Coordinates of C-alpha atoms in Angstrom, one line a residue:
Chain C
M1 CA 34.2 -4.2 -10.8
S2 CA 32.9 -0.8 -10.3
A3 CA 29.2 -0.2 -10.4
T4 CA 27.4 2.8 -11.8
V5 CA 24.8 4.1 -9.4
V6 CA 22.2 6.6 -10.4
V7 CA 20.7 8.8 -7.6
I8 CA 17.2 10.2 -8.3
A9 CA 16.8 13.7 -7.0
E10 CA 13.8 14.9 -5.1
L11 CA 13.5 18.7 -5.2
V12 CA 12.5 21.1 -2.5
D13 CA 12.1 24.7 -3.8
G14 CA 14.1 23.6 -6.8
H15 CA 17.1 22.3 -4.8
L16 CA 18.2 18.8 -3.8
S17 CA 16.3 17.7 -0.7
G18 CA 17.8 16.2 2.5
A19 CA 16.5 12.8 1.4
T20 CA 18.4 13.2 -1.9
R21 CA 21.6 13.9 0.1
E22 CA 21.0 10.8 2.1
A23 CA 20.5 8.9 -1.1
I24 CA 23.9 10.1 -2.3
G25 CA 25.2 8.7 1.0
V26 CA 23.6 5.3 0.1
A27 CA 25.3 5.4 -3.3
R28 CA 28.7 6.3 -1.6
S29 CA 28.4 3.2 0.6
I30 CA 28.8 1.0 -2.5
P31 CA 32.6 0.5 -3.0
D32 CA 34.1 2.0 -6.1
A33 CA 30.7 3.3 -7.3
T34 CA 30.6 5.8 -10.1
I35 CA 27.7 8.1 -9.1
V36 CA 25.4 9.8 -11.7
G37 CA 22.7 12.2 -10.7
F38 CA 19.2 12.6 -12.1
A39 CA 16.6 15.4 -11.7
A40 CA 13.2 16.0 -13.2
G41 CA 11.0 19.1 -13.7
S42 CA 11.4 22.7 -14.8
A43 CA 14.2 23.2 -12.3
A44 CA 16.0 20.0 -13.3
P45 CA 19.1 21.6 -15.1
S46 CA 20.1 23.7 -12.1
A47 CA 19.2 21.0 -9.6
A48 CA 21.1 18.4 -11.5
A49 CA 24.2 20.6 -11.5
E50 CA 23.9 20.7 -7.6
F51 CA 25.1 17.1 -7.7
G52 CA 28.5 18.6 -8.4
R53 CA 28.6 19.8 -4.7
F54 CA 29.0 16.2 -3.7
G55 CA 31.8 15.5 -6.2
I56 CA 29.5 13.9 -8.7
A57 CA 30.7 14.7 -12.2
R58 CA 27.8 13.6 -14.3
A59 CA 24.0 14.1 -14.1
F60 CA 20.9 13.8 -16.3
A61 CA 18.1 16.4 -16.4
A62 CA 14.6 15.9 -17.6
P63 CA 13.5 19.6 -17.8
D64 CA 9.8 18.6 -18.4
P65 CA 7.3 20.9 -16.7
R66 CA 4.8 18.0 -16.6
L67 CA 7.1 16.5 -14.0
D68 CA 7.0 19.6 -11.7
T69 CA 4.6 17.9 -9.3
G70 CA 7.1 15.2 -8.7
Y71 CA 4.4 12.6 -9.6
P72 CA 6.4 9.4 -9.3
A73 CA 4.6 7.4 -12.0
A74 CA 5.5 10.0 -14.6
V75 CA 9.0 10.6 -13.4
A76 CA 9.7 6.8 -13.7
R77 CA 9.9 7.0 -17.5
S78 CA 12.6 9.6 -17.6
A79 CA 14.4 8.1 -14.6
A80 CA 14.5 4.7 -16.4
S81 CA 16.0 6.4 -19.5
A82 CA 18.7 8.1 -17.4
A83 CA 19.5 4.8 -15.7
T84 CA 19.8 3.0 -19.0
G85 CA 21.7 5.9 -20.5
A86 CA 24.2 5.8 -17.7
G87 CA 24.6 2.0 -17.9
A88 CA 23.7 1.8 -14.2
S89 CA 23.3 -1.4 -12.2
V90 CA 21.8 0.4 -9.2
V91 CA 19.3 3.3 -8.8
V92 CA 19.0 4.9 -5.4
V93 CA 15.9 6.9 -4.5
G94 CA 15.1 8.9 -1.3
G95 CA 13.4 7.2 1.6
T96 CA 10.3 9.3 1.2
T97 CA 6.7 8.8 -0.1
F98 CA 8.0 10.0 -3.5
G99 CA 11.0 7.6 -3.4
R100 CA 9.0 4.6 -2.4
D101 CA 6.2 5.3 -4.9
L102 CA 8.9 5.7 -7.6
A103 CA 10.8 2.5 -6.6
G104 CA 8.0 0.1 -7.5
R105 CA 7.2 1.9 -10.7
L106 CA 10.9 2.0 -11.7
A107 CA 11.5 -1.7 -10.8
V108 CA 9.1 -2.6 -13.7
A109 CA 10.0 0.2 -16.1
W110 CA 13.7 -0.5 -15.8
N111 CA 13.3 -4.2 -15.3
A112 CA 15.0 -4.4 -11.9
A113 CA 14.7 -6.0 -8.4
A114 CA 13.8 -3.5 -5.7
A115 CA 13.8 -3.0 -1.9
T116 CA 12.7 -0.1 0.3
G117 CA 13.4 0.8 3.9
V118 CA 17.0 -0.4 3.5
T119 CA 19.4 0.1 6.5
E120 CA 22.5 -1.7 5.1
L121 CA 23.5 -2.8 1.7
A122 CA 26.5 -4.6 0.1
A123 CA 27.4 -5.5 -3.4
V124 CA 27.6 -9.3 -3.7
E125 CA 28.2 -11.7 -6.6
G126 CA 25.2 -11.4 -9.0
G127 CA 23.4 -8.6 -7.2
L128 CA 23.0 -6.7 -4.0
R129 CA 22.3 -7.8 -0.4
V130 CA 20.1 -5.5 1.7
R131 CA 19.0 -5.5 5.3
R132 CA 15.7 -3.9 6.3
P133 CA 13.5 -3.8 9.3
V134 CA 10.1 -5.6 8.8
F135 CA 7.0 -6.1 11.0
G136 CA 7.2 -2.6 12.3
G137 CA 10.8 -3.0 13.4
R138 CA 10.0 -6.2 15.3
A139 CA 12.4 -8.2 13.0
T140 CA 15.0 -7.6 10.4
E141 CA 15.3 -9.4 7.1
T142 CA 18.2 -9.8 4.7
R143 CA 17.3 -10.1 1.1
R144 CA 19.3 -10.7 -2.0
L145 CA 18.3 -8.6 -5.0
E146 CA 19.2 -10.8 -7.9
G147 CA 19.9 -9.7 -11.5
A148 CA 21.8 -7.0 -13.2
R149 CA 19.7 -4.1 -11.9
A150 CA 18.4 -3.0 -8.5
V151 CA 16.4 -0.1 -7.2
V152 CA 17.0 0.8 -3.5
A153 CA 15.3 3.2 -1.1
P154 CA 16.9 3.7 2.3
R155 CA 15.1 3.9 5.6
P156 CA 15.2 7.6 6.6
H157 CA 18.3 8.5 8.7
A158 CA 19.9 5.1 8.2
F159 CA 22.7 6.4 6.0
A160 CA 25.0 9.4 6.7
V161 CA 24.8 12.5 4.5
P162 CA 28.2 12.8 2.8
P163 CA 30.2 16.0 3.3
E164 CA 30.3 18.4 0.3
S165 CA 33.3 18.1 -2.0
P166 CA 32.6 20.4 -4.9
A167 CA 33.3 19.3 -8.5
N168 CA 32.1 20.3 -11.9
C169 CA 29.0 18.4 -12.9
S170 CA 28.2 18.0 -16.6
V171 CA 24.5 17.8 -17.2
E172 CA 22.9 15.9 -20.1
T173 CA 19.4 16.8 -21.0
L174 CA 16.8 14.1 -21.7
P175 CA 14.0 14.6 -24.2
P176 CA 10.4 14.6 -22.9
A177 CA 9.1 11.1 -22.3
D178 CA 6.0 9.7 -23.8
L179 CA 3.7 9.7 -20.8
G180 CA 0.5 8.3 -22.4
P181 CA -2.2 8.0 -19.8
L182 CA 0.3 9.0 -17.1
A183 CA -0.2 12.6 -18.3
E184 CA -3.9 12.6 -17.2
P185 CA -3.7 12.9 -13.4
K186 CA -3.6 16.5 -12.2
R187 CA -2.5 17.9 -8.9
T188 CA -5.2 20.4 -7.9
A189 CA -4.0 21.7 -4.5
M190 CA -1.3 21.4 -2.0
E191 CA -1.6 21.9 1.7
S192 CA 1.5 22.9 3.6
A193 CA 2.5 20.6 6.5
A194 CA 3.9 23.6 8.3
A195 CA 0.7 24.1 10.3
G196 CA 0.8 20.6 11.8
S197 CA 3.7 18.3 12.4
G198 CA 1.9 15.4 10.6
P199 CA 3.9 14.5 7.6
G200 CA 7.1 16.0 9.0
L201 CA 6.9 13.4 11.7
T202 CA 8.2 10.6 9.5
D203 CA 11.3 12.3 8.3
A204 CA 12.3 14.2 11.4
A205 CA 15.7 13.3 13.0
I206 CA 14.2 13.8 16.4
V207 CA 10.7 13.2 17.6
V208 CA 9.2 14.3 20.9
A209 CA 5.9 12.5 21.6
G210 CA 3.3 13.1 24.3
G211 CA 0.8 10.7 25.8
R212 CA -2.0 10.4 28.3
G213 CA 0.4 11.5 31.1
V214 CA 0.2 15.1 29.7
R215 CA -3.4 15.1 31.1
G216 CA -5.0 17.5 28.6
P217 CA -4.5 19.7 25.5
E218 CA -3.8 22.7 27.7
N219 CA -0.5 21.1 28.8
F220 CA 0.6 19.9 25.3
H221 CA 2.7 23.1 25.0
L222 CA 5.3 21.4 27.3
I223 CA 5.8 18.8 24.5
E224 CA 5.9 21.4 21.8
E225 CA 8.4 23.6 23.7
L226 CA 10.7 20.6 24.3
A227 CA 10.4 19.7 20.6
A228 CA 11.1 23.3 19.5
S229 CA 14.3 23.4 21.7
L230 CA 15.6 20.3 19.8
G231 CA 14.3 21.2 16.3
A232 CA 12.2 18.1 16.6
A233 CA 8.8 17.0 15.2
V234 CA 5.9 16.5 17.7
G235 CA 4.1 13.2 17.9
A236 CA 1.5 11.7 20.1
S237 CA 0.1 8.4 21.4
R238 CA -3.3 7.1 20.3
A239 CA -4.7 8.1 23.7
V240 CA -4.0 11.7 22.8
T241 CA -5.3 11.7 19.3
D242 CA -8.4 9.6 20.3
A243 CA -9.2 12.2 22.9
G244 CA -8.9 14.9 20.3
W245 CA -6.0 16.8 22.1
R246 CA -4.1 16.6 18.8
P247 CA -5.2 15.6 15.3
T248 CA -4.7 12.0 14.1
S249 CA -1.9 13.1 11.9
F250 CA 0.3 13.3 15.0
Q251 CA -0.3 9.7 16.0
V252 CA 2.7 7.4 16.2
G253 CA 1.9 3.7 16.3
Q254 CA 0.4 0.7 14.5
T255 CA -2.7 2.7 13.4
G256 CA -0.7 5.9 12.9
R257 CA 2.7 6.7 11.6
T258 CA 5.9 4.6 11.9
V259 CA 8.9 6.7 12.7
S260 CA 12.6 5.8 13.0
P261 CA 14.4 9.0 14.1
Q262 CA 17.8 9.2 15.6
L263 CA 16.2 10.2 18.9
Y264 CA 12.7 9.5 20.2
I265 CA 11.6 11.1 23.4
A266 CA 8.4 9.5 24.8
V267 CA 6.8 11.8 27.5
G268 CA 3.9 10.5 29.6
I269 CA 3.5 7.5 27.3
S270 CA 3.0 4.1 29.1
G271 CA 4.1 2.1 26.1
A272 CA 1.2 0.0 24.7
I273 CA 2.3 -2.4 22.0
Q274 CA 0.2 -0.3 19.6
H275 CA 2.5 2.6 20.2
I276 CA 5.8 0.6 20.5
V277 CA 5.6 -0.9 17.0
G278 CA 5.5 2.6 15.6
M279 CA 8.7 3.8 17.2
V280 CA 10.7 0.8 18.3
S281 CA 13.2 1.1 15.4
S282 CA 14.3 4.6 16.5
R283 CA 18.0 4.7 17.2
V284 CA 17.9 6.0 20.7
I285 CA 14.7 6.1 22.8
V286 CA 14.2 8.2 25.9
A287 CA 11.2 7.7 28.2
I288 CA 9.9 10.1 30.8
N289 CA 7.1 8.7 32.9
S290 CA 5.8 8.9 36.4
D291 CA 5.3 5.2 36.7
N292 CA 8.7 3.5 36.9
S293 CA 7.1 0.1 36.0
A294 CA 5.6 1.5 32.7
P295 CA 6.3 -0.9 29.8
I296 CA 7.9 2.0 27.8
F297 CA 11.0 1.7 30.1
R298 CA 11.5 -1.9 28.7
V299 CA 12.0 -0.6 25.2
A300 CA 13.7 2.7 26.1
D301 CA 17.5 3.2 26.2
Y302 CA 17.3 5.8 28.9
G303 CA 14.6 6.6 31.4
I304 CA 13.6 9.2 33.8
A305 CA 11.0 8.2 36.3
G306 CA 9.3 11.3 37.6
D307 CA 6.8 14.0 37.2
L308 CA 6.8 15.2 33.6
F309 CA 5.5 18.6 34.7
Q310 CA 8.7 19.2 36.5
I311 CA 11.2 17.2 34.3
V312 CA 10.1 18.5 30.9
P313 CA 10.4 22.2 31.6
A314 CA 13.8 21.6 33.2
L315 CA 14.9 19.6 30.2
T316 CA 13.7 22.2 27.8
A317 CA 15.6 24.9 29.7
E318 CA 18.8 22.8 29.9
I319 CA 18.7 22.1 26.1
R320 CA 18.1 25.7 25.3
R321 CA 21.0 26.6 27.6
V322 CA 23.5 24.2 26.0
R323 CA 22.3 25.1 22.5
G324 CA 22.8 28.8 23.3
L325 CA 19.2 29.6 22.8
G326 CA 19.0 31.5 26.1
Chain G
M1 CA -17.6 1.0 -11.1
E2 CA -15.4 -2.1 -11.5
I3 CA -13.0 -2.4 -8.6
V4 CA -10.2 -4.9 -8.1
V5 CA -8.7 -5.1 -4.6
C6 CA -5.4 -6.8 -4.1
V7 CA -4.8 -8.4 -0.7
K8 CA -2.0 -10.3 1.0
P9 CA -2.1 -12.8 3.9
V10 CA 0.0 -11.5 6.8
P11 CA 0.6 -12.8 10.4
E12 CA -1.9 -11.5 12.9
A13 CA -0.6 -8.3 14.5
D14 CA 0.0 -9.8 18.0
T15 CA 1.8 -12.9 16.6
R16 CA 4.9 -13.8 18.5
L17 CA 7.4 -13.9 15.7
R18 CA 9.8 -16.8 15.4
V19 CA 12.6 -17.6 12.9
S20 CA 12.0 -20.6 10.5
A21 CA 14.2 -23.7 10.7
D22 CA 16.3 -22.6 7.7
G23 CA 16.7 -19.1 9.2
R24 CA 15.5 -17.3 6.1
T25 CA 12.0 -16.3 6.9
V26 CA 9.4 -15.9 9.6
D27 CA 8.3 -19.3 10.9
P28 CA 4.7 -19.9 9.5
E29 CA 4.1 -22.8 11.9
N30 CA 1.1 -22.0 14.2
V31 CA 0.8 -18.5 12.9
K32 CA -2.6 -17.2 12.0
F33 CA -2.5 -15.4 8.6
V34 CA -5.1 -12.7 8.2
L35 CA -6.4 -9.9 6.1
A36 CA -5.0 -7.0 8.1
G37 CA -3.7 -3.4 8.3
Y38 CA -3.8 -1.3 5.2
D39 CA -5.2 -4.2 3.1
E40 CA -8.2 -4.2 5.4
S41 CA -8.6 -0.5 4.7
A42 CA -8.4 -1.1 1.0
V43 CA -11.2 -3.7 1.2
E44 CA -13.3 -1.3 3.3
Q45 CA -12.7 1.5 0.8
A46 CA -13.6 -0.8 -2.1
L47 CA -16.9 -1.7 -0.4
L48 CA -17.7 1.9 0.5
L49 CA -17.2 3.0 -3.1
K50 CA -19.4 0.1 -4.3
E51 CA -22.1 1.2 -1.9
A52 CA -21.8 4.8 -3.1
N53 CA -21.9 3.9 -6.8
P54 CA -24.8 1.4 -7.4
G55 CA -24.0 -1.3 -10.0
S56 CA -20.4 -1.6 -8.9
K57 CA -18.6 -4.8 -8.5
V58 CA -15.6 -5.6 -6.2
R59 CA -13.3 -8.4 -7.0
A60 CA -10.6 -9.5 -4.5
I61 CA -7.4 -11.0 -5.8
A62 CA -4.4 -12.4 -4.0
Y63 CA -1.1 -14.1 -4.8
G64 CA 0.4 -16.5 -2.3
P65 CA 0.6 -20.1 -1.1
A66 CA -2.2 -22.4 0.2
P67 CA -4.0 -22.4 2.6
R68 CA -3.4 -18.9 3.9
T69 CA -4.1 -17.0 0.6
E70 CA -7.5 -18.8 0.1
E71 CA -8.4 -17.9 3.7
V72 CA -7.8 -14.1 3.3
L73 CA -9.8 -14.3 0.1
R74 CA -12.7 -15.9 2.0
A75 CA -12.3 -13.1 4.6
A76 CA -12.7 -10.6 1.8
L77 CA -15.8 -12.4 0.5
A78 CA -17.3 -12.4 4.0
L79 CA -16.8 -8.7 4.2
G80 CA -18.8 -8.2 1.0
C81 CA -16.5 -8.6 -2.0
D82 CA -18.4 -10.1 -4.9
E83 CA -15.7 -12.5 -6.4
A84 CA -12.3 -13.8 -5.4
I85 CA -9.4 -14.8 -7.6
W86 CA -6.4 -16.8 -6.3
V87 CA -3.1 -16.9 -8.1
E88 CA -1.0 -19.6 -6.4
A89 CA 2.6 -18.9 -5.5
S90 CA 5.3 -21.5 -4.9
G91 CA 8.3 -21.1 -2.7
D92 CA 9.4 -17.6 -1.7
A93 CA 8.0 -15.9 -4.7
A94 CA 5.2 -14.1 -2.9
S95 CA 7.7 -12.5 -0.5
D96 CA 9.0 -10.2 -3.2
P97 CA 6.4 -7.4 -3.8
V98 CA 7.6 -6.7 -7.4
S99 CA 7.4 -10.4 -8.2
A100 CA 3.9 -10.5 -6.7
A101 CA 2.9 -7.6 -9.0
R102 CA 4.4 -9.4 -12.0
A103 CA 2.4 -12.5 -11.0
L104 CA -0.9 -10.6 -10.6
G105 CA -0.4 -8.1 -13.4
P106 CA -1.9 -10.2 -16.3
S107 CA -4.9 -11.3 -14.1
V108 CA -5.6 -7.8 -12.9
G109 CA -5.2 -6.4 -16.4
G110 CA -7.6 -9.0 -17.7
L111 CA -10.3 -8.1 -15.2
P112 CA -12.6 -5.1 -15.8
H113 CA -10.9 -2.4 -13.7
D114 CA -11.7 1.3 -13.1
L115 CA -9.9 1.2 -9.8
V116 CA -7.3 -1.2 -8.5
L117 CA -6.9 -0.9 -4.7
C118 CA -4.3 -2.3 -2.4
G119 CA -2.9 -1.2 1.0
K120 CA -0.1 1.4 0.9
Q121 CA 2.2 -1.3 2.2
A122 CA 1.9 -4.9 3.4
G123 CA 1.7 -5.5 7.1
D124 CA 4.7 -7.8 7.1
D125 CA 7.3 -6.6 4.6
E126 CA 6.2 -2.9 4.7
S127 CA 7.7 -2.3 1.3
G128 CA 5.2 -0.1 -0.5
L129 CA 6.4 -1.3 -3.9
F130 CA 3.3 -3.2 -5.1
A131 CA 1.0 -0.4 -6.3
G132 CA 3.7 1.3 -8.4
A133 CA 4.9 -1.9 -9.9
L134 CA 1.4 -3.0 -10.7
G135 CA 0.5 0.4 -12.2
E136 CA 3.5 0.2 -14.5
L137 CA 2.6 -3.4 -15.5
I138 CA -1.0 -2.6 -16.5
G139 CA -0.1 0.9 -17.9
A140 CA -2.2 2.9 -15.4
P141 CA -1.3 5.8 -13.2
S142 CA -0.5 4.8 -9.6
F143 CA -0.6 6.6 -6.3
G144 CA 0.6 5.6 -2.9
Y145 CA -0.3 7.1 0.5
V146 CA -3.9 7.9 -0.6
T147 CA -6.7 9.0 1.7
D148 CA -10.2 10.5 1.0
L149 CA -10.6 8.6 -2.3
R150 CA -13.8 9.6 -4.0
W151 CA -15.4 9.1 -7.5
D152 CA -16.9 12.2 -9.1
A153 CA -19.4 10.5 -11.5
G154 CA -20.3 13.8 -13.1
A155 CA -16.8 14.7 -14.0
G156 CA -15.8 11.1 -14.6
R157 CA -12.8 11.5 -12.2
F158 CA -11.4 10.1 -9.0
R159 CA -10.5 12.8 -6.5
F160 CA -8.2 12.0 -3.6
Q161 CA -5.6 13.2 -1.2
R162 CA -2.0 12.0 -1.2
A163 CA 0.0 12.3 2.0
A164 CA 3.5 13.6 1.2
E165 CA 6.3 14.9 3.5
A166 CA 5.7 18.6 2.4
G167 CA 2.0 18.3 3.1
A168 CA -1.2 16.8 1.7
E169 CA -1.6 17.0 -2.1
R170 CA -5.1 16.9 -3.8
W171 CA -5.2 15.0 -7.0
E172 CA -7.7 14.1 -9.7
S173 CA -7.5 11.5 -12.4
P174 CA -9.8 9.7 -14.8
A175 CA -10.1 5.9 -14.5
P176 CA -8.3 3.6 -14.4
I177 CA -5.9 4.2 -11.5
V178 CA -4.0 2.0 -9.1
V179 CA -4.1 3.2 -5.5
G180 CA -2.0 2.2 -2.5
L181 CA -4.4 3.2 0.3
Q182 CA -3.3 4.8 3.6
Q183 CA -6.8 5.3 5.0
A184 CA -10.4 4.5 4.1
W185 CA -13.3 6.8 4.9
N186 CA -13.9 4.9 8.2
D187 CA -12.5 2.1 10.2
P188 CA -12.8 -1.3 8.5
R189 CA -16.0 -3.2 9.2
T190 CA -16.1 -6.7 10.7
A191 CA -17.8 -9.6 8.9
K192 CA -21.1 -10.9 10.2
L193 CA -21.4 -14.5 11.1
P194 CA -23.8 -15.6 8.3
A195 CA -21.5 -14.0 5.8
I196 CA -18.5 -15.8 7.2
L197 CA -20.4 -19.1 7.0
K198 CA -21.5 -18.4 3.4
S199 CA -17.9 -17.4 2.4
R200 CA -16.7 -20.8 3.4
K201 CA -18.6 -22.4 0.6
A202 CA -18.1 -19.6 -1.9
P203 CA -16.2 -20.5 -5.1
I204 CA -12.7 -19.0 -5.5
A205 CA -11.5 -18.7 -9.1
R206 CA -8.0 -19.9 -9.7
A207 CA -5.8 -18.1 -12.2
P208 CA -2.4 -19.3 -13.2
A209 CA 0.8 -17.3 -12.4
P210 CA 2.5 -16.3 -15.6
P211 CA 5.8 -18.1 -16.0
A212 CA 8.6 -15.9 -14.8
P213 CA 11.5 -15.6 -17.3
G214 CA 14.6 -17.3 -15.9
D215 CA 16.6 -14.1 -15.6
A216 CA 13.8 -11.9 -14.2
P217 CA 15.1 -9.7 -11.5
A218 CA 13.7 -10.7 -8.1
S219 CA 14.5 -10.5 -4.5
R220 CA 14.8 -13.5 -2.3
P221 CA 15.0 -13.9 1.5
E222 CA 18.3 -14.9 2.9
K223 CA 18.0 -14.3 6.6
F224 CA 15.3 -13.4 9.2
E225 CA 16.5 -12.0 12.5
L226 CA 14.8 -11.0 15.7
P227 CA 16.4 -8.2 17.8
P228 CA 18.1 -9.2 21.0
P229 CA 15.6 -8.6 23.8
R230 CA 15.8 -5.0 25.0
T231 CA 17.4 -5.0 28.4
G232 CA 15.4 -2.1 29.7
A233 CA 16.2 1.5 30.1
K234 CA 19.2 2.9 31.9
M235 CA 17.4 4.9 34.6
I236 CA 18.7 8.3 35.5
D237 CA 19.2 9.0 39.3
Y238 CA 18.5 12.5 40.3
A239 CA 17.7 14.7 43.3
T240 CA 16.1 17.6 41.4
P241 CA 14.5 18.0 37.9
E242 CA 17.4 20.2 36.9
E243 CA 19.9 17.5 37.8
A244 CA 17.8 14.9 35.8
A245 CA 17.8 17.3 32.8
Q246 CA 21.6 17.9 33.0
K247 CA 22.4 14.2 33.3
L248 CA 20.2 13.3 30.3
V249 CA 21.6 16.0 28.0
K250 CA 25.1 14.9 28.9
I251 CA 24.3 11.2 28.1
L252 CA 22.6 12.1 24.8
R253 CA 25.7 14.2 23.8
E254 CA 28.5 12.1 25.0
E255 CA 27.2 8.5 25.2
A256 CA 24.4 8.2 22.7
K257 CA 25.8 11.0 20.4
V258 CA 22.4 12.0 19.2
F259 CA 22.3 15.5 20.5
P260 CA 22.6 18.3 17.9

């Protein structure tokens, strides 16, 4: 039996975001799935047509300017209409703040079971089976989503982005939804994350984080230069943010952000449990620390015991060399 | 302002996790369940808003099994919540955040509510589904990842920040709203001993869980696994920093395959 899977787009500058491409990868992992796209907001018709780049032949567009802010509660109404119109059994959203906010809303609006942070999924008799890390990556649970409908959000970077295979995508336009009280909230301002690495931290494929071993804010450029050579986000331990060397938005850990990049490089971080729970589910962990008995080496895959003030500049230079950055 | 704060009992942060006998869930035996993490921030924010808006009332509500759910409600009372309502769960029902929202929806909707607060995600399942599901059920706007939540009494609007990947967004909305809180104005307070003693005898209202329709979509736990213990890092031998860098880059490219 083939399932129809609707992928909800998230737009960046009017185009399908990286998280949306990953969501298409999630849909592709369901055998024999017929994938249907959905996009909302003024740019929806052209964005919906972009699903064609991934071989998706059908998409819905809700070209409603009231949905331009990507406010999940309002998008849920149109997304539910698209899912019902497509006869879908699964809806996939991106593993982002938008996707996760939307998932709960949509579970009720579309009468479905839901799971977020999913790293594996399989179609089983009477529903979907999902695996997902819980307790800050200290355990993994397998859940069965029972019923005819499921909403799924992946954990960032858990699914491969599919290669492009262009096809024509026919776009169906949805009428504006009745938003009722959901039309009341207004977005009054947006602050770009470009200045800090705060929110970028949670969706970066590589994170380089600095700890107390960096010794002071004047040395943090070593972390930033290594991150720049890799196109990585910059993170920090609580010791660093508590000392004010970097803002709290940089903090990785129990009281900060939880990250699960492909590669996490911990520099001068001893590895307090507080920090570990925020990064332990990263795919590959590298630790650089002067103390070879530091607990960080117990959770890391690869370690370099040594002086970070020597190792890090050498590593940055080597990465720049192999990447042809001079 | 009428505030409802939804809390969930979760294992204490430093609990050594074990797998239950049937292999499906975390073993609750000898585990201390507490009010923790973002839920603690949600209670703190509720109390701060109450203090800033005289005449406000904070009601804590929770869905879950005995005795842990009653205990976190007592913790919420000890911190300063005015009333507590317990909706008892049976079996695994409370482990599904959407089912929890369905169970609490009628009770929350029936309480006076200008603001419904919960943590942006629970400390155990980390789903972040509850606020959105509850918002849809009670027909109110919902926002996750919220910080700097304020009530502008003159304008009759909440003003707050929402942390998104592209940057922080500022929002405003009239009441009522459902908020999944990321951070309160300050660190959560701790309860004072007299308040803790008083909370032990405080009444906790019981509300029935609405009967779930037989075919209601839900998720159920099938398996709970702990990762194999990490064996420790493969340490890189080197004579010079340059050699260490070259060896690490080679490993990341060829063995770990994570290098761009």
